[in-house]
PDB file of N, CA and C in Angstrom:
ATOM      1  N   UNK A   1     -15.109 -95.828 -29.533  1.00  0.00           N
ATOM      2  CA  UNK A   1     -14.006 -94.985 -29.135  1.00  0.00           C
ATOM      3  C   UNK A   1     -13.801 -93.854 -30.129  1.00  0.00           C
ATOM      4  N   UNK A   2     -13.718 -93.879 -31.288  1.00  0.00           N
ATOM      5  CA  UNK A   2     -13.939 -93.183 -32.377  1.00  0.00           C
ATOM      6  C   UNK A   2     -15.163 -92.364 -32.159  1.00  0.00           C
ATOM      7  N   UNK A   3     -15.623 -92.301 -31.858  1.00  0.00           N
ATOM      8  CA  UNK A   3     -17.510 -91.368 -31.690  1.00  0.00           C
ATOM      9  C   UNK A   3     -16.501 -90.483 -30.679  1.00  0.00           C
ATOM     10  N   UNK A   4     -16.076 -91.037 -29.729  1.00  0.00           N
ATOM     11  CA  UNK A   4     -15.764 -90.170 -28.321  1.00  0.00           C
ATOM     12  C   UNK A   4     -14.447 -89.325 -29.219  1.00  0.00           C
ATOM     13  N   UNK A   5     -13.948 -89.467 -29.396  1.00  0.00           N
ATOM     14  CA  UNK A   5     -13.451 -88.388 -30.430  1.00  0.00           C
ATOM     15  C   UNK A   5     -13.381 -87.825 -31.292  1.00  0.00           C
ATOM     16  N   UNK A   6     -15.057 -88.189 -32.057  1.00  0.00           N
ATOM     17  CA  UNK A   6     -15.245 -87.002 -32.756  1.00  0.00           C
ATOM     18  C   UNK A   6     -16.151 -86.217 -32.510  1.00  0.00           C
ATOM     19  N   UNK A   7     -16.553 -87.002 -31.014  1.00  0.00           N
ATOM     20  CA  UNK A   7     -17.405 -85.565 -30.161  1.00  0.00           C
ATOM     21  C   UNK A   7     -16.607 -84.849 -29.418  1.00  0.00           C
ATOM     22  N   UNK A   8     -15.377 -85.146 -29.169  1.00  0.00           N
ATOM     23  CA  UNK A   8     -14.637 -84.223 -28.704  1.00  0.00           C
ATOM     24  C   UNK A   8     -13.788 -83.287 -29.148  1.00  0.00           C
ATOM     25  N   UNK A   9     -13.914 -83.552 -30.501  1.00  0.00           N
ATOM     26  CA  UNK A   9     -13.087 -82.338 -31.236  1.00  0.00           C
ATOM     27  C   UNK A   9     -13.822 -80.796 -31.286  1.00  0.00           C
ATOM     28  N   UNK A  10     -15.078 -80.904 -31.939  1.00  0.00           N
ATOM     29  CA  UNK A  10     -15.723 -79.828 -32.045  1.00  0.00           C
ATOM     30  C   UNK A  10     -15.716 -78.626 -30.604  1.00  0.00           C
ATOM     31  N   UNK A  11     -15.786 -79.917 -29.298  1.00  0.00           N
ATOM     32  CA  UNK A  11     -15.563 -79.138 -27.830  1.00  0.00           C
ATOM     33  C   UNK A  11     -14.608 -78.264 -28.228  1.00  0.00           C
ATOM     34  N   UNK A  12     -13.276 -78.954 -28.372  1.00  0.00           N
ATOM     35  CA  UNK A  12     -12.154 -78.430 -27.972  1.00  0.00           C
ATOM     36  C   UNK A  12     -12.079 -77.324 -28.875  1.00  0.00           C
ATOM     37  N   UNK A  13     -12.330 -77.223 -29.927  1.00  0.00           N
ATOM     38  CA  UNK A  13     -12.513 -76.278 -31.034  1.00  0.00           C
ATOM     39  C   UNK A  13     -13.261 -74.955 -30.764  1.00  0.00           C
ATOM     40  N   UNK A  14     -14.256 -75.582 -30.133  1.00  0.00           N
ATOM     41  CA  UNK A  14     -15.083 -74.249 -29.350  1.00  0.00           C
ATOM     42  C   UNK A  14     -14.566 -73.243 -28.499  1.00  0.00           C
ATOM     43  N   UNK A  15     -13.763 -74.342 -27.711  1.00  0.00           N
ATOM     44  CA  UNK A  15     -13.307 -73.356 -26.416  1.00  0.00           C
ATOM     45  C   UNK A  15     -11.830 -72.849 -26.920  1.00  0.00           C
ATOM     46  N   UNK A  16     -11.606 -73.130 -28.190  1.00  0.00           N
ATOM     47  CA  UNK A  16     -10.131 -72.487 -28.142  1.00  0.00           C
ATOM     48  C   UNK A  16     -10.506 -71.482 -29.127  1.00  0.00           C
ATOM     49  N   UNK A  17      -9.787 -70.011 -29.213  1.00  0.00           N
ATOM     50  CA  UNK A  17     -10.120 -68.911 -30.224  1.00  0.00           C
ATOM     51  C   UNK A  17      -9.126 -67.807 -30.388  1.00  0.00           C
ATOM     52  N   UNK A  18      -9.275 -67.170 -30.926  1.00  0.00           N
ATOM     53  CA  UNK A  18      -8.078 -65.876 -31.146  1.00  0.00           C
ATOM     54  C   UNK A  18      -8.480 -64.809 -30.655  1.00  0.00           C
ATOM     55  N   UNK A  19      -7.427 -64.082 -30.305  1.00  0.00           N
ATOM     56  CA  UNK A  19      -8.196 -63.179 -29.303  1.00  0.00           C
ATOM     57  C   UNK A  19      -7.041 -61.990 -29.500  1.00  0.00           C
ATOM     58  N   UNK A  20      -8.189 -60.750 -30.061  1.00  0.00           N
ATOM     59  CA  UNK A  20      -7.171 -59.555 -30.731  1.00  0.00           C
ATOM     60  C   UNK A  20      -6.961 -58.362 -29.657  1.00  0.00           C
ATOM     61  N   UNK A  21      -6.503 -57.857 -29.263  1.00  0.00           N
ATOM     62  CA  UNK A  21      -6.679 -56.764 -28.442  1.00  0.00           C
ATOM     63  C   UNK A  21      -6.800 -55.229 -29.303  1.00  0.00           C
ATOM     64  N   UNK A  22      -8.080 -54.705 -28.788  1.00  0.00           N
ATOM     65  CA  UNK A  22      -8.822 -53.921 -29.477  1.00  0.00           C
ATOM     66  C   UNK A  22      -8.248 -52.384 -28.920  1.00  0.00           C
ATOM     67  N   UNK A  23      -7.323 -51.757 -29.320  1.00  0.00           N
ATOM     68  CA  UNK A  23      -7.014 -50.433 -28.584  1.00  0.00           C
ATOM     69  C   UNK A  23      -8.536 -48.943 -28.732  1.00  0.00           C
ATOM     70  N   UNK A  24      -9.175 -48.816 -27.928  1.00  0.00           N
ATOM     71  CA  UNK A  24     -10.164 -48.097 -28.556  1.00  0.00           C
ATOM     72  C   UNK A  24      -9.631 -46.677 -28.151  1.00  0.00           C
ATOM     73  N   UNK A  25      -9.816 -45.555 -29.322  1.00  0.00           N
ATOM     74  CA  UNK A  25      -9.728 -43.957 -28.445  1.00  0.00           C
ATOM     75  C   UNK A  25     -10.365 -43.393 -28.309  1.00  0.00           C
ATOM     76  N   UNK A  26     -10.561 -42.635 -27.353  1.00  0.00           N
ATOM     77  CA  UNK A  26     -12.145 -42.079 -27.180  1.00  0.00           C
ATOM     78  C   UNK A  26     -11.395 -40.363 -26.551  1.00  0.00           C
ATOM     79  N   UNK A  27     -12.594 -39.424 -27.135  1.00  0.00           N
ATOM     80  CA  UNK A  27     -12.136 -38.463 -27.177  1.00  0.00           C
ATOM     81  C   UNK A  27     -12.546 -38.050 -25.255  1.00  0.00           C
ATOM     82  N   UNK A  28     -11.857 -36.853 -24.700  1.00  0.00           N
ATOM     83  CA  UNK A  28     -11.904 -36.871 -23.528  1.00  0.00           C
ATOM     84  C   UNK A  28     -13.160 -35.727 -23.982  1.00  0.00           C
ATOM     85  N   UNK A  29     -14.243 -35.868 -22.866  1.00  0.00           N
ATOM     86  CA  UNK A  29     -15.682 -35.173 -22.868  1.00  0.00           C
ATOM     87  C   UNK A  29     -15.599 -33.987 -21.846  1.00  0.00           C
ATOM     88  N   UNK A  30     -16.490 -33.390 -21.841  1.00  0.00           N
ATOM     89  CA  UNK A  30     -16.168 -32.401 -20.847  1.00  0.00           C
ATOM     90  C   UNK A  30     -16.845 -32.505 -19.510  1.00  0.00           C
ATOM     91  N   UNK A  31     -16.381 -32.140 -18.179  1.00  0.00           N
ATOM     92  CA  UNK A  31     -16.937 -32.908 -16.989  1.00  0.00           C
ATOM     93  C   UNK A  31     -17.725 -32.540 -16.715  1.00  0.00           C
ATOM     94  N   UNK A  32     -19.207 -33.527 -16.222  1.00  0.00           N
ATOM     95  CA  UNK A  32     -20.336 -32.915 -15.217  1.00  0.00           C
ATOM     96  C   UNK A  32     -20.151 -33.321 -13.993  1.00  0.00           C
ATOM     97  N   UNK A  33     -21.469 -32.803 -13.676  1.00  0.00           N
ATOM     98  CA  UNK A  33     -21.359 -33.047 -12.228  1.00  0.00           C
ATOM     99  C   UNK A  33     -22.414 -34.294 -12.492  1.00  0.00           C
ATOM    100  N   UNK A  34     -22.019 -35.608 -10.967  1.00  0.00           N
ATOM    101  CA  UNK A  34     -22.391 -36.599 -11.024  1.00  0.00           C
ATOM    102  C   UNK A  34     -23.158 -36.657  -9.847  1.00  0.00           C
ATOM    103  N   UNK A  35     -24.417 -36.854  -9.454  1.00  0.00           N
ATOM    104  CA  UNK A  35     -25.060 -36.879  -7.782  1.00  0.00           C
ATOM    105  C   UNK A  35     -25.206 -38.475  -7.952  1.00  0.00           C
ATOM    106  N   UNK A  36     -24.755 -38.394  -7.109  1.00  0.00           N
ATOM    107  CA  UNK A  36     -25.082 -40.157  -6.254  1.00  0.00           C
ATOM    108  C   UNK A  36     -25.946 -40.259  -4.757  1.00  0.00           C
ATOM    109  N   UNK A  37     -27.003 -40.707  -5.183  1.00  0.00           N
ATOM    110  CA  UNK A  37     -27.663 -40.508  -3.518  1.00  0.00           C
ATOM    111  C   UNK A  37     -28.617 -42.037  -3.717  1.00  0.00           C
ATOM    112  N   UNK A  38     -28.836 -42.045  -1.879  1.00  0.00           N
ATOM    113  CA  UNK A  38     -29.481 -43.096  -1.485  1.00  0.00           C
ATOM    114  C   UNK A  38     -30.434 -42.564  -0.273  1.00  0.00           C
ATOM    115  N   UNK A  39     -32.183 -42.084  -0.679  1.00  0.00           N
ATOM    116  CA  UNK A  39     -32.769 -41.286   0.598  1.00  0.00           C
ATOM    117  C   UNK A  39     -33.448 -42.700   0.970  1.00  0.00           C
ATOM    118  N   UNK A  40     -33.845 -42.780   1.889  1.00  0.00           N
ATOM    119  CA  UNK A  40     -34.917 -43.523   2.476  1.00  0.00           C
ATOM    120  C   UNK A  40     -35.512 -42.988   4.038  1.00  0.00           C
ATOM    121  N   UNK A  41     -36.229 -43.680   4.319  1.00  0.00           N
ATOM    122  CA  UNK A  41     -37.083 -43.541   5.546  1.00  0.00           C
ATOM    123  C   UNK A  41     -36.755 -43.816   6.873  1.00  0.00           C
ATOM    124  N   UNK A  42     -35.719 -44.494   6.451  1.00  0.00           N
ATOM    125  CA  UNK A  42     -35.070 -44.900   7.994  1.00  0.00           C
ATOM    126  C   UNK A  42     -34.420 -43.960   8.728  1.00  0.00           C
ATOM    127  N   UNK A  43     -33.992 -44.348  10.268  1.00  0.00           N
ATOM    128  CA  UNK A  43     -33.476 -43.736  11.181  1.00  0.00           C
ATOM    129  C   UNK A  43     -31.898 -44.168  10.745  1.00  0.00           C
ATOM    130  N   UNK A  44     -31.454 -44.133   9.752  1.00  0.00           N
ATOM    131  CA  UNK A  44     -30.036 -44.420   9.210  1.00  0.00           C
ATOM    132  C   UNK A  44     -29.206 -42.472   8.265  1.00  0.00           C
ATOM    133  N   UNK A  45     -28.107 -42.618   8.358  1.00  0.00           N
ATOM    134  CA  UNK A  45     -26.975 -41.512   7.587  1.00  0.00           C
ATOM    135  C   UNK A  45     -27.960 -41.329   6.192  1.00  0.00           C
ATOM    136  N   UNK A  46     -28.019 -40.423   5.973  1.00  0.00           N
ATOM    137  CA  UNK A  46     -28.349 -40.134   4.845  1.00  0.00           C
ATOM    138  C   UNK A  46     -27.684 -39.433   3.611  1.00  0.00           C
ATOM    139  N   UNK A  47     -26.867 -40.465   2.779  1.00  0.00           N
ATOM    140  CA  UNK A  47     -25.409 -39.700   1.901  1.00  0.00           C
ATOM    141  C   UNK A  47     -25.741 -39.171   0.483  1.00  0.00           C
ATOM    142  N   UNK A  48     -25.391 -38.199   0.401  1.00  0.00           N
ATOM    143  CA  UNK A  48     -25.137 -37.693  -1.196  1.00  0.00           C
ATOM    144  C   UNK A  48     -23.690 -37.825  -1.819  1.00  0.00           C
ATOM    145  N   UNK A  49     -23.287 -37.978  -3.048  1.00  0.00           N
ATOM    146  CA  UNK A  49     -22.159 -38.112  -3.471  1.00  0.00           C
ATOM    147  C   UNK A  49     -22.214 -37.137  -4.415  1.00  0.00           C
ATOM    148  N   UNK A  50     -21.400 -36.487  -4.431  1.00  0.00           N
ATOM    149  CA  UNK A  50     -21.629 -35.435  -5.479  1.00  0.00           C
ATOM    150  C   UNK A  50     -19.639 -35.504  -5.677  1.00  0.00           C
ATOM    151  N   UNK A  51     -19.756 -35.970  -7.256  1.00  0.00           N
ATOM    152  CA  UNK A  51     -18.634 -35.811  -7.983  1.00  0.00           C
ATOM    153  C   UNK A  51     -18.931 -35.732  -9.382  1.00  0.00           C
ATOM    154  N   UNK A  52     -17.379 -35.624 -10.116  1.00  0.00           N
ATOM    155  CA  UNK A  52     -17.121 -35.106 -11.578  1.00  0.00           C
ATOM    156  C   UNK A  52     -16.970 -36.519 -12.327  1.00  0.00           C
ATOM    157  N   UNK A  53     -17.795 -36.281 -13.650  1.00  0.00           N
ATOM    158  CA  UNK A  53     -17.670 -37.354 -14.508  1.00  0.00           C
ATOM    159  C   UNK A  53     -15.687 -37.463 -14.620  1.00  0.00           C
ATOM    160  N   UNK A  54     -15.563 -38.923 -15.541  1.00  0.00           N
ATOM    161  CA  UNK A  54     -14.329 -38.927 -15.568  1.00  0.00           C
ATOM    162  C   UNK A  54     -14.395 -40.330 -16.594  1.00  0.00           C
ATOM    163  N   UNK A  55     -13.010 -40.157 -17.409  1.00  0.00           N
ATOM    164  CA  UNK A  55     -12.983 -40.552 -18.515  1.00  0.00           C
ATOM    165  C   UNK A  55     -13.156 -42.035 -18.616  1.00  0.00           C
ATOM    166  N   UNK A  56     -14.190 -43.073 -19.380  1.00  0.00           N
ATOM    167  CA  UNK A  56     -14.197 -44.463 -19.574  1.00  0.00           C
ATOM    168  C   UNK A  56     -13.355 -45.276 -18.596  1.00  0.00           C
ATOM    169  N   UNK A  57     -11.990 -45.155 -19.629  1.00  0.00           N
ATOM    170  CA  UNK A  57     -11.008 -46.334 -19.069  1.00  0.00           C
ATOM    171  C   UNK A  57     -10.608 -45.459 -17.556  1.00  0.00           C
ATOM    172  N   UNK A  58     -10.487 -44.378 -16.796  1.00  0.00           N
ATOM    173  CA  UNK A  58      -9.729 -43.957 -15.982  1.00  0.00           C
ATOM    174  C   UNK A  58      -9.940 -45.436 -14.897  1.00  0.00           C
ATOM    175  N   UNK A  59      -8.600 -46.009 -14.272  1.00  0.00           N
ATOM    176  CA  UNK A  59      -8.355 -46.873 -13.397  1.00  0.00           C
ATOM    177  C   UNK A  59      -8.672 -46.048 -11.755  1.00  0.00           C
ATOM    178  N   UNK A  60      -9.337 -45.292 -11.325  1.00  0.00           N
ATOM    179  CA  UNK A  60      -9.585 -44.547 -10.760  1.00  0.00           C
ATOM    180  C   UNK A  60     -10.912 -43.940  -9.478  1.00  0.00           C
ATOM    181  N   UNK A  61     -10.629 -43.668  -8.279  1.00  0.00           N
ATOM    182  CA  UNK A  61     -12.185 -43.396  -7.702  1.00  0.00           C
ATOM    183  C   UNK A  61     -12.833 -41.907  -8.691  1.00  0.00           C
ATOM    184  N   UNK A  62     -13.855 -41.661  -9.070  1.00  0.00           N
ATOM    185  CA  UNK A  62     -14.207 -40.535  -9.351  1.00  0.00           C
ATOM    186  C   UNK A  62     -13.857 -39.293  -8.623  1.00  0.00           C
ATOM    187  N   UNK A  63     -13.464 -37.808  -8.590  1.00  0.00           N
ATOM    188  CA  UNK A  63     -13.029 -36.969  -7.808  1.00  0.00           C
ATOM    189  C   UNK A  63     -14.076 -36.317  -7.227  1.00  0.00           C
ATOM    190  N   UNK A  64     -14.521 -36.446  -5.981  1.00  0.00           N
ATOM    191  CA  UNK A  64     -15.379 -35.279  -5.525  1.00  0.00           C
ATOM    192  C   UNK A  64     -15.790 -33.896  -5.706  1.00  0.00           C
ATOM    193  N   UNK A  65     -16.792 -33.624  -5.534  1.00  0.00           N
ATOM    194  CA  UNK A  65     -16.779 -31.670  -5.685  1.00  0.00           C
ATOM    195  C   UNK A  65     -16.969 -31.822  -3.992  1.00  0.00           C
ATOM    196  N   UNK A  66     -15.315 -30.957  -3.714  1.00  0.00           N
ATOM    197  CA  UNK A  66     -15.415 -30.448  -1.949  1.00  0.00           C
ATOM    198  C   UNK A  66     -16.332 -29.185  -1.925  1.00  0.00           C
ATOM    199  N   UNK A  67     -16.559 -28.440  -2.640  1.00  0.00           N
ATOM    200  CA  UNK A  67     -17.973 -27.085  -2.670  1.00  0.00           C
ATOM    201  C   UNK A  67     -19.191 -27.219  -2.937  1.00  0.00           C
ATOM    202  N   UNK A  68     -19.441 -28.517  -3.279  1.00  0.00           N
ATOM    203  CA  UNK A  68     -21.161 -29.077  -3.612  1.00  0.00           C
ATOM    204  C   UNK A  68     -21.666 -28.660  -1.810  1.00  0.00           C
ATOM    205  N   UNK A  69     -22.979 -27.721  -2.329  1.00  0.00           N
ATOM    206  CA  UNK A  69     -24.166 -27.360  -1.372  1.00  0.00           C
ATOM    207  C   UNK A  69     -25.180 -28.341  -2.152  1.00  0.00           C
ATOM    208  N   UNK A  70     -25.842 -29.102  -1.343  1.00  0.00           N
ATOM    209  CA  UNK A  70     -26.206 -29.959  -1.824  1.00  0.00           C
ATOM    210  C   UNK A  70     -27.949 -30.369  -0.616  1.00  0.00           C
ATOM    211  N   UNK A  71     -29.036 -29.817  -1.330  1.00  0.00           N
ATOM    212  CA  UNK A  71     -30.306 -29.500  -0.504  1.00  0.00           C
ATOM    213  C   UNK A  71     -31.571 -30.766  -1.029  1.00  0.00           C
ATOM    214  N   UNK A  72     -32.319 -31.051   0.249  1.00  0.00           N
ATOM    215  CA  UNK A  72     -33.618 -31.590  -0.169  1.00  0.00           C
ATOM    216  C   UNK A  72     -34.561 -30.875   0.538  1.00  0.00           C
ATOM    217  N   UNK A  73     -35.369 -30.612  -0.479  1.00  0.00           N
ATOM    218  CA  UNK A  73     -36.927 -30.200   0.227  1.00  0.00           C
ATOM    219  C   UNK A  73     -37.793 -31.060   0.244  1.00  0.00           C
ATOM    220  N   UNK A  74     -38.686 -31.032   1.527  1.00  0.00           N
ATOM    221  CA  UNK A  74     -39.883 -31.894   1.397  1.00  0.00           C
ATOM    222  C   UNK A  74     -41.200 -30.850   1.023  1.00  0.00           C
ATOM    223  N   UNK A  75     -41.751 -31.128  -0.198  1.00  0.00           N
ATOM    224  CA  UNK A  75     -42.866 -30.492  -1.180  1.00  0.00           C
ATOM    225  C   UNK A  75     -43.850 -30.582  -0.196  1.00  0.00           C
ATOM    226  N   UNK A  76     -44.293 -31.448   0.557  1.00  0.00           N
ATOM    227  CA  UNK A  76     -45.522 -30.970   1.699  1.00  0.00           C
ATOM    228  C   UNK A  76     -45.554 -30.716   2.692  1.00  0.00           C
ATOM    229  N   UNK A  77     -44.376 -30.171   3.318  1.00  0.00           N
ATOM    230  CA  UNK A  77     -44.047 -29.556   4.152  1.00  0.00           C
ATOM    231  C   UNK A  77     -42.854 -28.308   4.199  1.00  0.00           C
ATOM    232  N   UNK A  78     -42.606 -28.454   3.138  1.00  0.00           N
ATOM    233  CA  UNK A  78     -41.216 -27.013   2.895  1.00  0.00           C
ATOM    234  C   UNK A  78     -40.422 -27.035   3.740  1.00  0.00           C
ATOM    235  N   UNK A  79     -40.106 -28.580   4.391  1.00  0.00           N
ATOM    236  CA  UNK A  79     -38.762 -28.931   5.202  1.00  0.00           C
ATOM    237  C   UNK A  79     -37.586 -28.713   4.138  1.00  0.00           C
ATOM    238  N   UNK A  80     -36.301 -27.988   4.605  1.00  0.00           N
ATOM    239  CA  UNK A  80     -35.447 -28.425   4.089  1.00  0.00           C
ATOM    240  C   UNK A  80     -33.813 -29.183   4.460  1.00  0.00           C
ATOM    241  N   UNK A  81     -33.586 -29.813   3.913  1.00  0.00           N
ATOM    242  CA  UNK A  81     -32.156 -30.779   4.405  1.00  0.00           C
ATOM    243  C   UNK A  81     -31.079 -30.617   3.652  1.00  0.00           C
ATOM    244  N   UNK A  82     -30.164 -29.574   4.545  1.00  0.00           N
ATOM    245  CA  UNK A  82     -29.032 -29.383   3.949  1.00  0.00           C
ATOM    246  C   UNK A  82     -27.847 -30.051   3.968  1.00  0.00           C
ATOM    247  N   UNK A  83     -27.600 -30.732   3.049  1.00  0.00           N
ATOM    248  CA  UNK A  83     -25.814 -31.425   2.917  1.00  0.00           C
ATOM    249  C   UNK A  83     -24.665 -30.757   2.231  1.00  0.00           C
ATOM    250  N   UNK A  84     -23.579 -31.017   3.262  1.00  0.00           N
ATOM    251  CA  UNK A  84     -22.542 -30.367   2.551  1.00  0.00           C
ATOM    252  C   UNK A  84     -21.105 -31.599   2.300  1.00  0.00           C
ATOM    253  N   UNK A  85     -20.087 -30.884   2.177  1.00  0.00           N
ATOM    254  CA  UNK A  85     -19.070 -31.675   2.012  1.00  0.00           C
ATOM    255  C   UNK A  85     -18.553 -32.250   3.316  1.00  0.00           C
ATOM    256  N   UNK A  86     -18.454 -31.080   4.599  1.00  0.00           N
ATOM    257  CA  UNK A  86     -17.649 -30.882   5.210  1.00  0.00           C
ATOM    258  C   UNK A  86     -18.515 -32.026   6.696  1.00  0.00           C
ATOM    259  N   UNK A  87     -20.099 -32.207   6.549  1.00  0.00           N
ATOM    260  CA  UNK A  87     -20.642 -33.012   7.038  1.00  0.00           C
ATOM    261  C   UNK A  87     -20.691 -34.303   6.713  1.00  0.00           C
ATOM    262  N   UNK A  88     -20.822 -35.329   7.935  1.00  0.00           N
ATOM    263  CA  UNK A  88     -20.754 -36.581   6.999  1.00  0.00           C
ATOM    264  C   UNK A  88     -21.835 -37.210   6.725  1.00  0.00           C
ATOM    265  N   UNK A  89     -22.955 -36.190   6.852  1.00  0.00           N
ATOM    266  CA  UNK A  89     -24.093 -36.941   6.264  1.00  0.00           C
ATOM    267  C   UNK A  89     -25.162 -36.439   7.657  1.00  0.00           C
ATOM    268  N   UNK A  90     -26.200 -36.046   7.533  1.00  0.00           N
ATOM    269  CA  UNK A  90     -27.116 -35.942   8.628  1.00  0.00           C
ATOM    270  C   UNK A  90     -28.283 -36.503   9.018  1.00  0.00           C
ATOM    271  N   UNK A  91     -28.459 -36.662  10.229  1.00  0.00           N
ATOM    272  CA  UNK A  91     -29.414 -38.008  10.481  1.00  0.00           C
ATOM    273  C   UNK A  91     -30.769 -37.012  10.498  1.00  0.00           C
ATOM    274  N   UNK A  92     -31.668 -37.794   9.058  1.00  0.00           N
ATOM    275  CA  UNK A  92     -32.719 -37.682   8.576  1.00  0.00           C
ATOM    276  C   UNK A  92     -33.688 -38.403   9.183  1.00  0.00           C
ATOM    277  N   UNK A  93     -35.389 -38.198   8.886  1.00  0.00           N
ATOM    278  CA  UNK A  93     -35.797 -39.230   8.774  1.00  0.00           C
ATOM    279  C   UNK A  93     -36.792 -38.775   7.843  1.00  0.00           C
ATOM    280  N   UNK A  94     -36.823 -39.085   6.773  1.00  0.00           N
ATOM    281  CA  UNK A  94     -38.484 -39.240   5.737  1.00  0.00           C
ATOM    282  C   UNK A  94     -38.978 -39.729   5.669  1.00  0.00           C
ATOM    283  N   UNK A  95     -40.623 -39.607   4.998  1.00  0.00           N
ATOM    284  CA  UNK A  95     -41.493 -39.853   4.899  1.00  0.00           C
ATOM    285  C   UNK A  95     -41.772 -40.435   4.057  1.00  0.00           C
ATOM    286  N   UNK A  96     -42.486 -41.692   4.014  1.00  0.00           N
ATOM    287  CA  UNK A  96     -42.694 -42.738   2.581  1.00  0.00           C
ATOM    288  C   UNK A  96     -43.972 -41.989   2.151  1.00  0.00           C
ATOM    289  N   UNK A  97     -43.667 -41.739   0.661  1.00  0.00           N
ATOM    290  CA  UNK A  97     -44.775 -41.512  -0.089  1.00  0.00           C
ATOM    291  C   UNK A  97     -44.854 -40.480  -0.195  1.00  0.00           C
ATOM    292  N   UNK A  98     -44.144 -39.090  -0.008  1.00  0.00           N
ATOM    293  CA  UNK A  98     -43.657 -37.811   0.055  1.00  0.00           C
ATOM    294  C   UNK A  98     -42.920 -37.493  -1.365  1.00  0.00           C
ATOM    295  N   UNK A  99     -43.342 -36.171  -1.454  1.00  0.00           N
ATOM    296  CA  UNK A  99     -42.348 -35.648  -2.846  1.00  0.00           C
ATOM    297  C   UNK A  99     -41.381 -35.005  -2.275  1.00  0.00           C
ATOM    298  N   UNK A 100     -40.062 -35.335  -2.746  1.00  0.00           N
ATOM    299  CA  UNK A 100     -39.292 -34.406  -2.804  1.00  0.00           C
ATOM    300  C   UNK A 100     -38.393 -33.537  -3.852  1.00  0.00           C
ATOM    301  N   UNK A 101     -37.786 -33.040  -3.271  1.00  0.00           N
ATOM    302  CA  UNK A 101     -36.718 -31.618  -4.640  1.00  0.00           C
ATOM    303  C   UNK A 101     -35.525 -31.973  -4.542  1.00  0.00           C
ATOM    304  N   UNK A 102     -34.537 -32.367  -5.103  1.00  0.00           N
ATOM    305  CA  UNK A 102     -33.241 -32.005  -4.872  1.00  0.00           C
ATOM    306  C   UNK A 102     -32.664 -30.761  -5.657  1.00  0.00           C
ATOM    307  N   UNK A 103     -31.981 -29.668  -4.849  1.00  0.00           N
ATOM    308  CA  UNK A 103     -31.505 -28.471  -5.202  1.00  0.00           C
ATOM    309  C   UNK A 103     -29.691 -29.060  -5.144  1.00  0.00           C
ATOM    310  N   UNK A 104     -28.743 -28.764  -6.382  1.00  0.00           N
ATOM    311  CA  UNK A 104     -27.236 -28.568  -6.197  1.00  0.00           C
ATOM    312  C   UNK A 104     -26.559 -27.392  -6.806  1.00  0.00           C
ATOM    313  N   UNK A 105     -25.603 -26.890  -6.118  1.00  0.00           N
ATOM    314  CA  UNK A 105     -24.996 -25.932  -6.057  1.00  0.00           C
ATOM    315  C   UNK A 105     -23.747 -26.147  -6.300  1.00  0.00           C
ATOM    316  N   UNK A 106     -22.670 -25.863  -7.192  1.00  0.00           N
ATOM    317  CA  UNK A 106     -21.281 -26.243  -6.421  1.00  0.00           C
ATOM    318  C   UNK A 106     -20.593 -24.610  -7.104  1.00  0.00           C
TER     319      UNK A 106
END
């Protein structure tokens, strides 16, 4: 009975600890622009996200750029696919194994 509690001390010892709360400050950076995209080949929406960095801790969605012109070219064929804000995305379809460009504007 004695063994079983002095294997159980060290447990309990483990799982209990102090715990400091660390205030960190971080200086505010200056904003880029952020592209978020997902191309593929399918007969599916094809979305770009185009927004502004934003600070560490912000509790927050990132803010969009509503003026991002936002282009893909296909390099072996000089197709190009234009996205904007005001669209919700246009039904693509590419080519596996193709180069492409992304051009942004805002």
């Amino acid at each position: 009975m004695k063994i079983v509690y002095i294997l159980f001390l060290p447990l309990v010892l483990l799982f209990t600890s102090c715990e400091d709360v660390v205030q960190i400050k971080l200086d505010e950076g200056s904003k880029l622009y952020v592209i978020d995209a997902f191309v593929s080949d399918l007969r599916t929406d094809q979305v770009v996200r185009v927004t502004t960095s934003d600070s560490y801790f912000a509790n927050r969605e990132a803010p969009p750029v509503q003026n991002a012109i936002v282009q893909l070219v296909d390099l072996s064929t000089n197709v190009t696919y234009d996205f904007s804000y005001t669209s919700k995305g246009e039904l693509c379809v590419f080519d596996k194994y193709c180069r492409y460009n992304c051009a942004f504007r805002a």
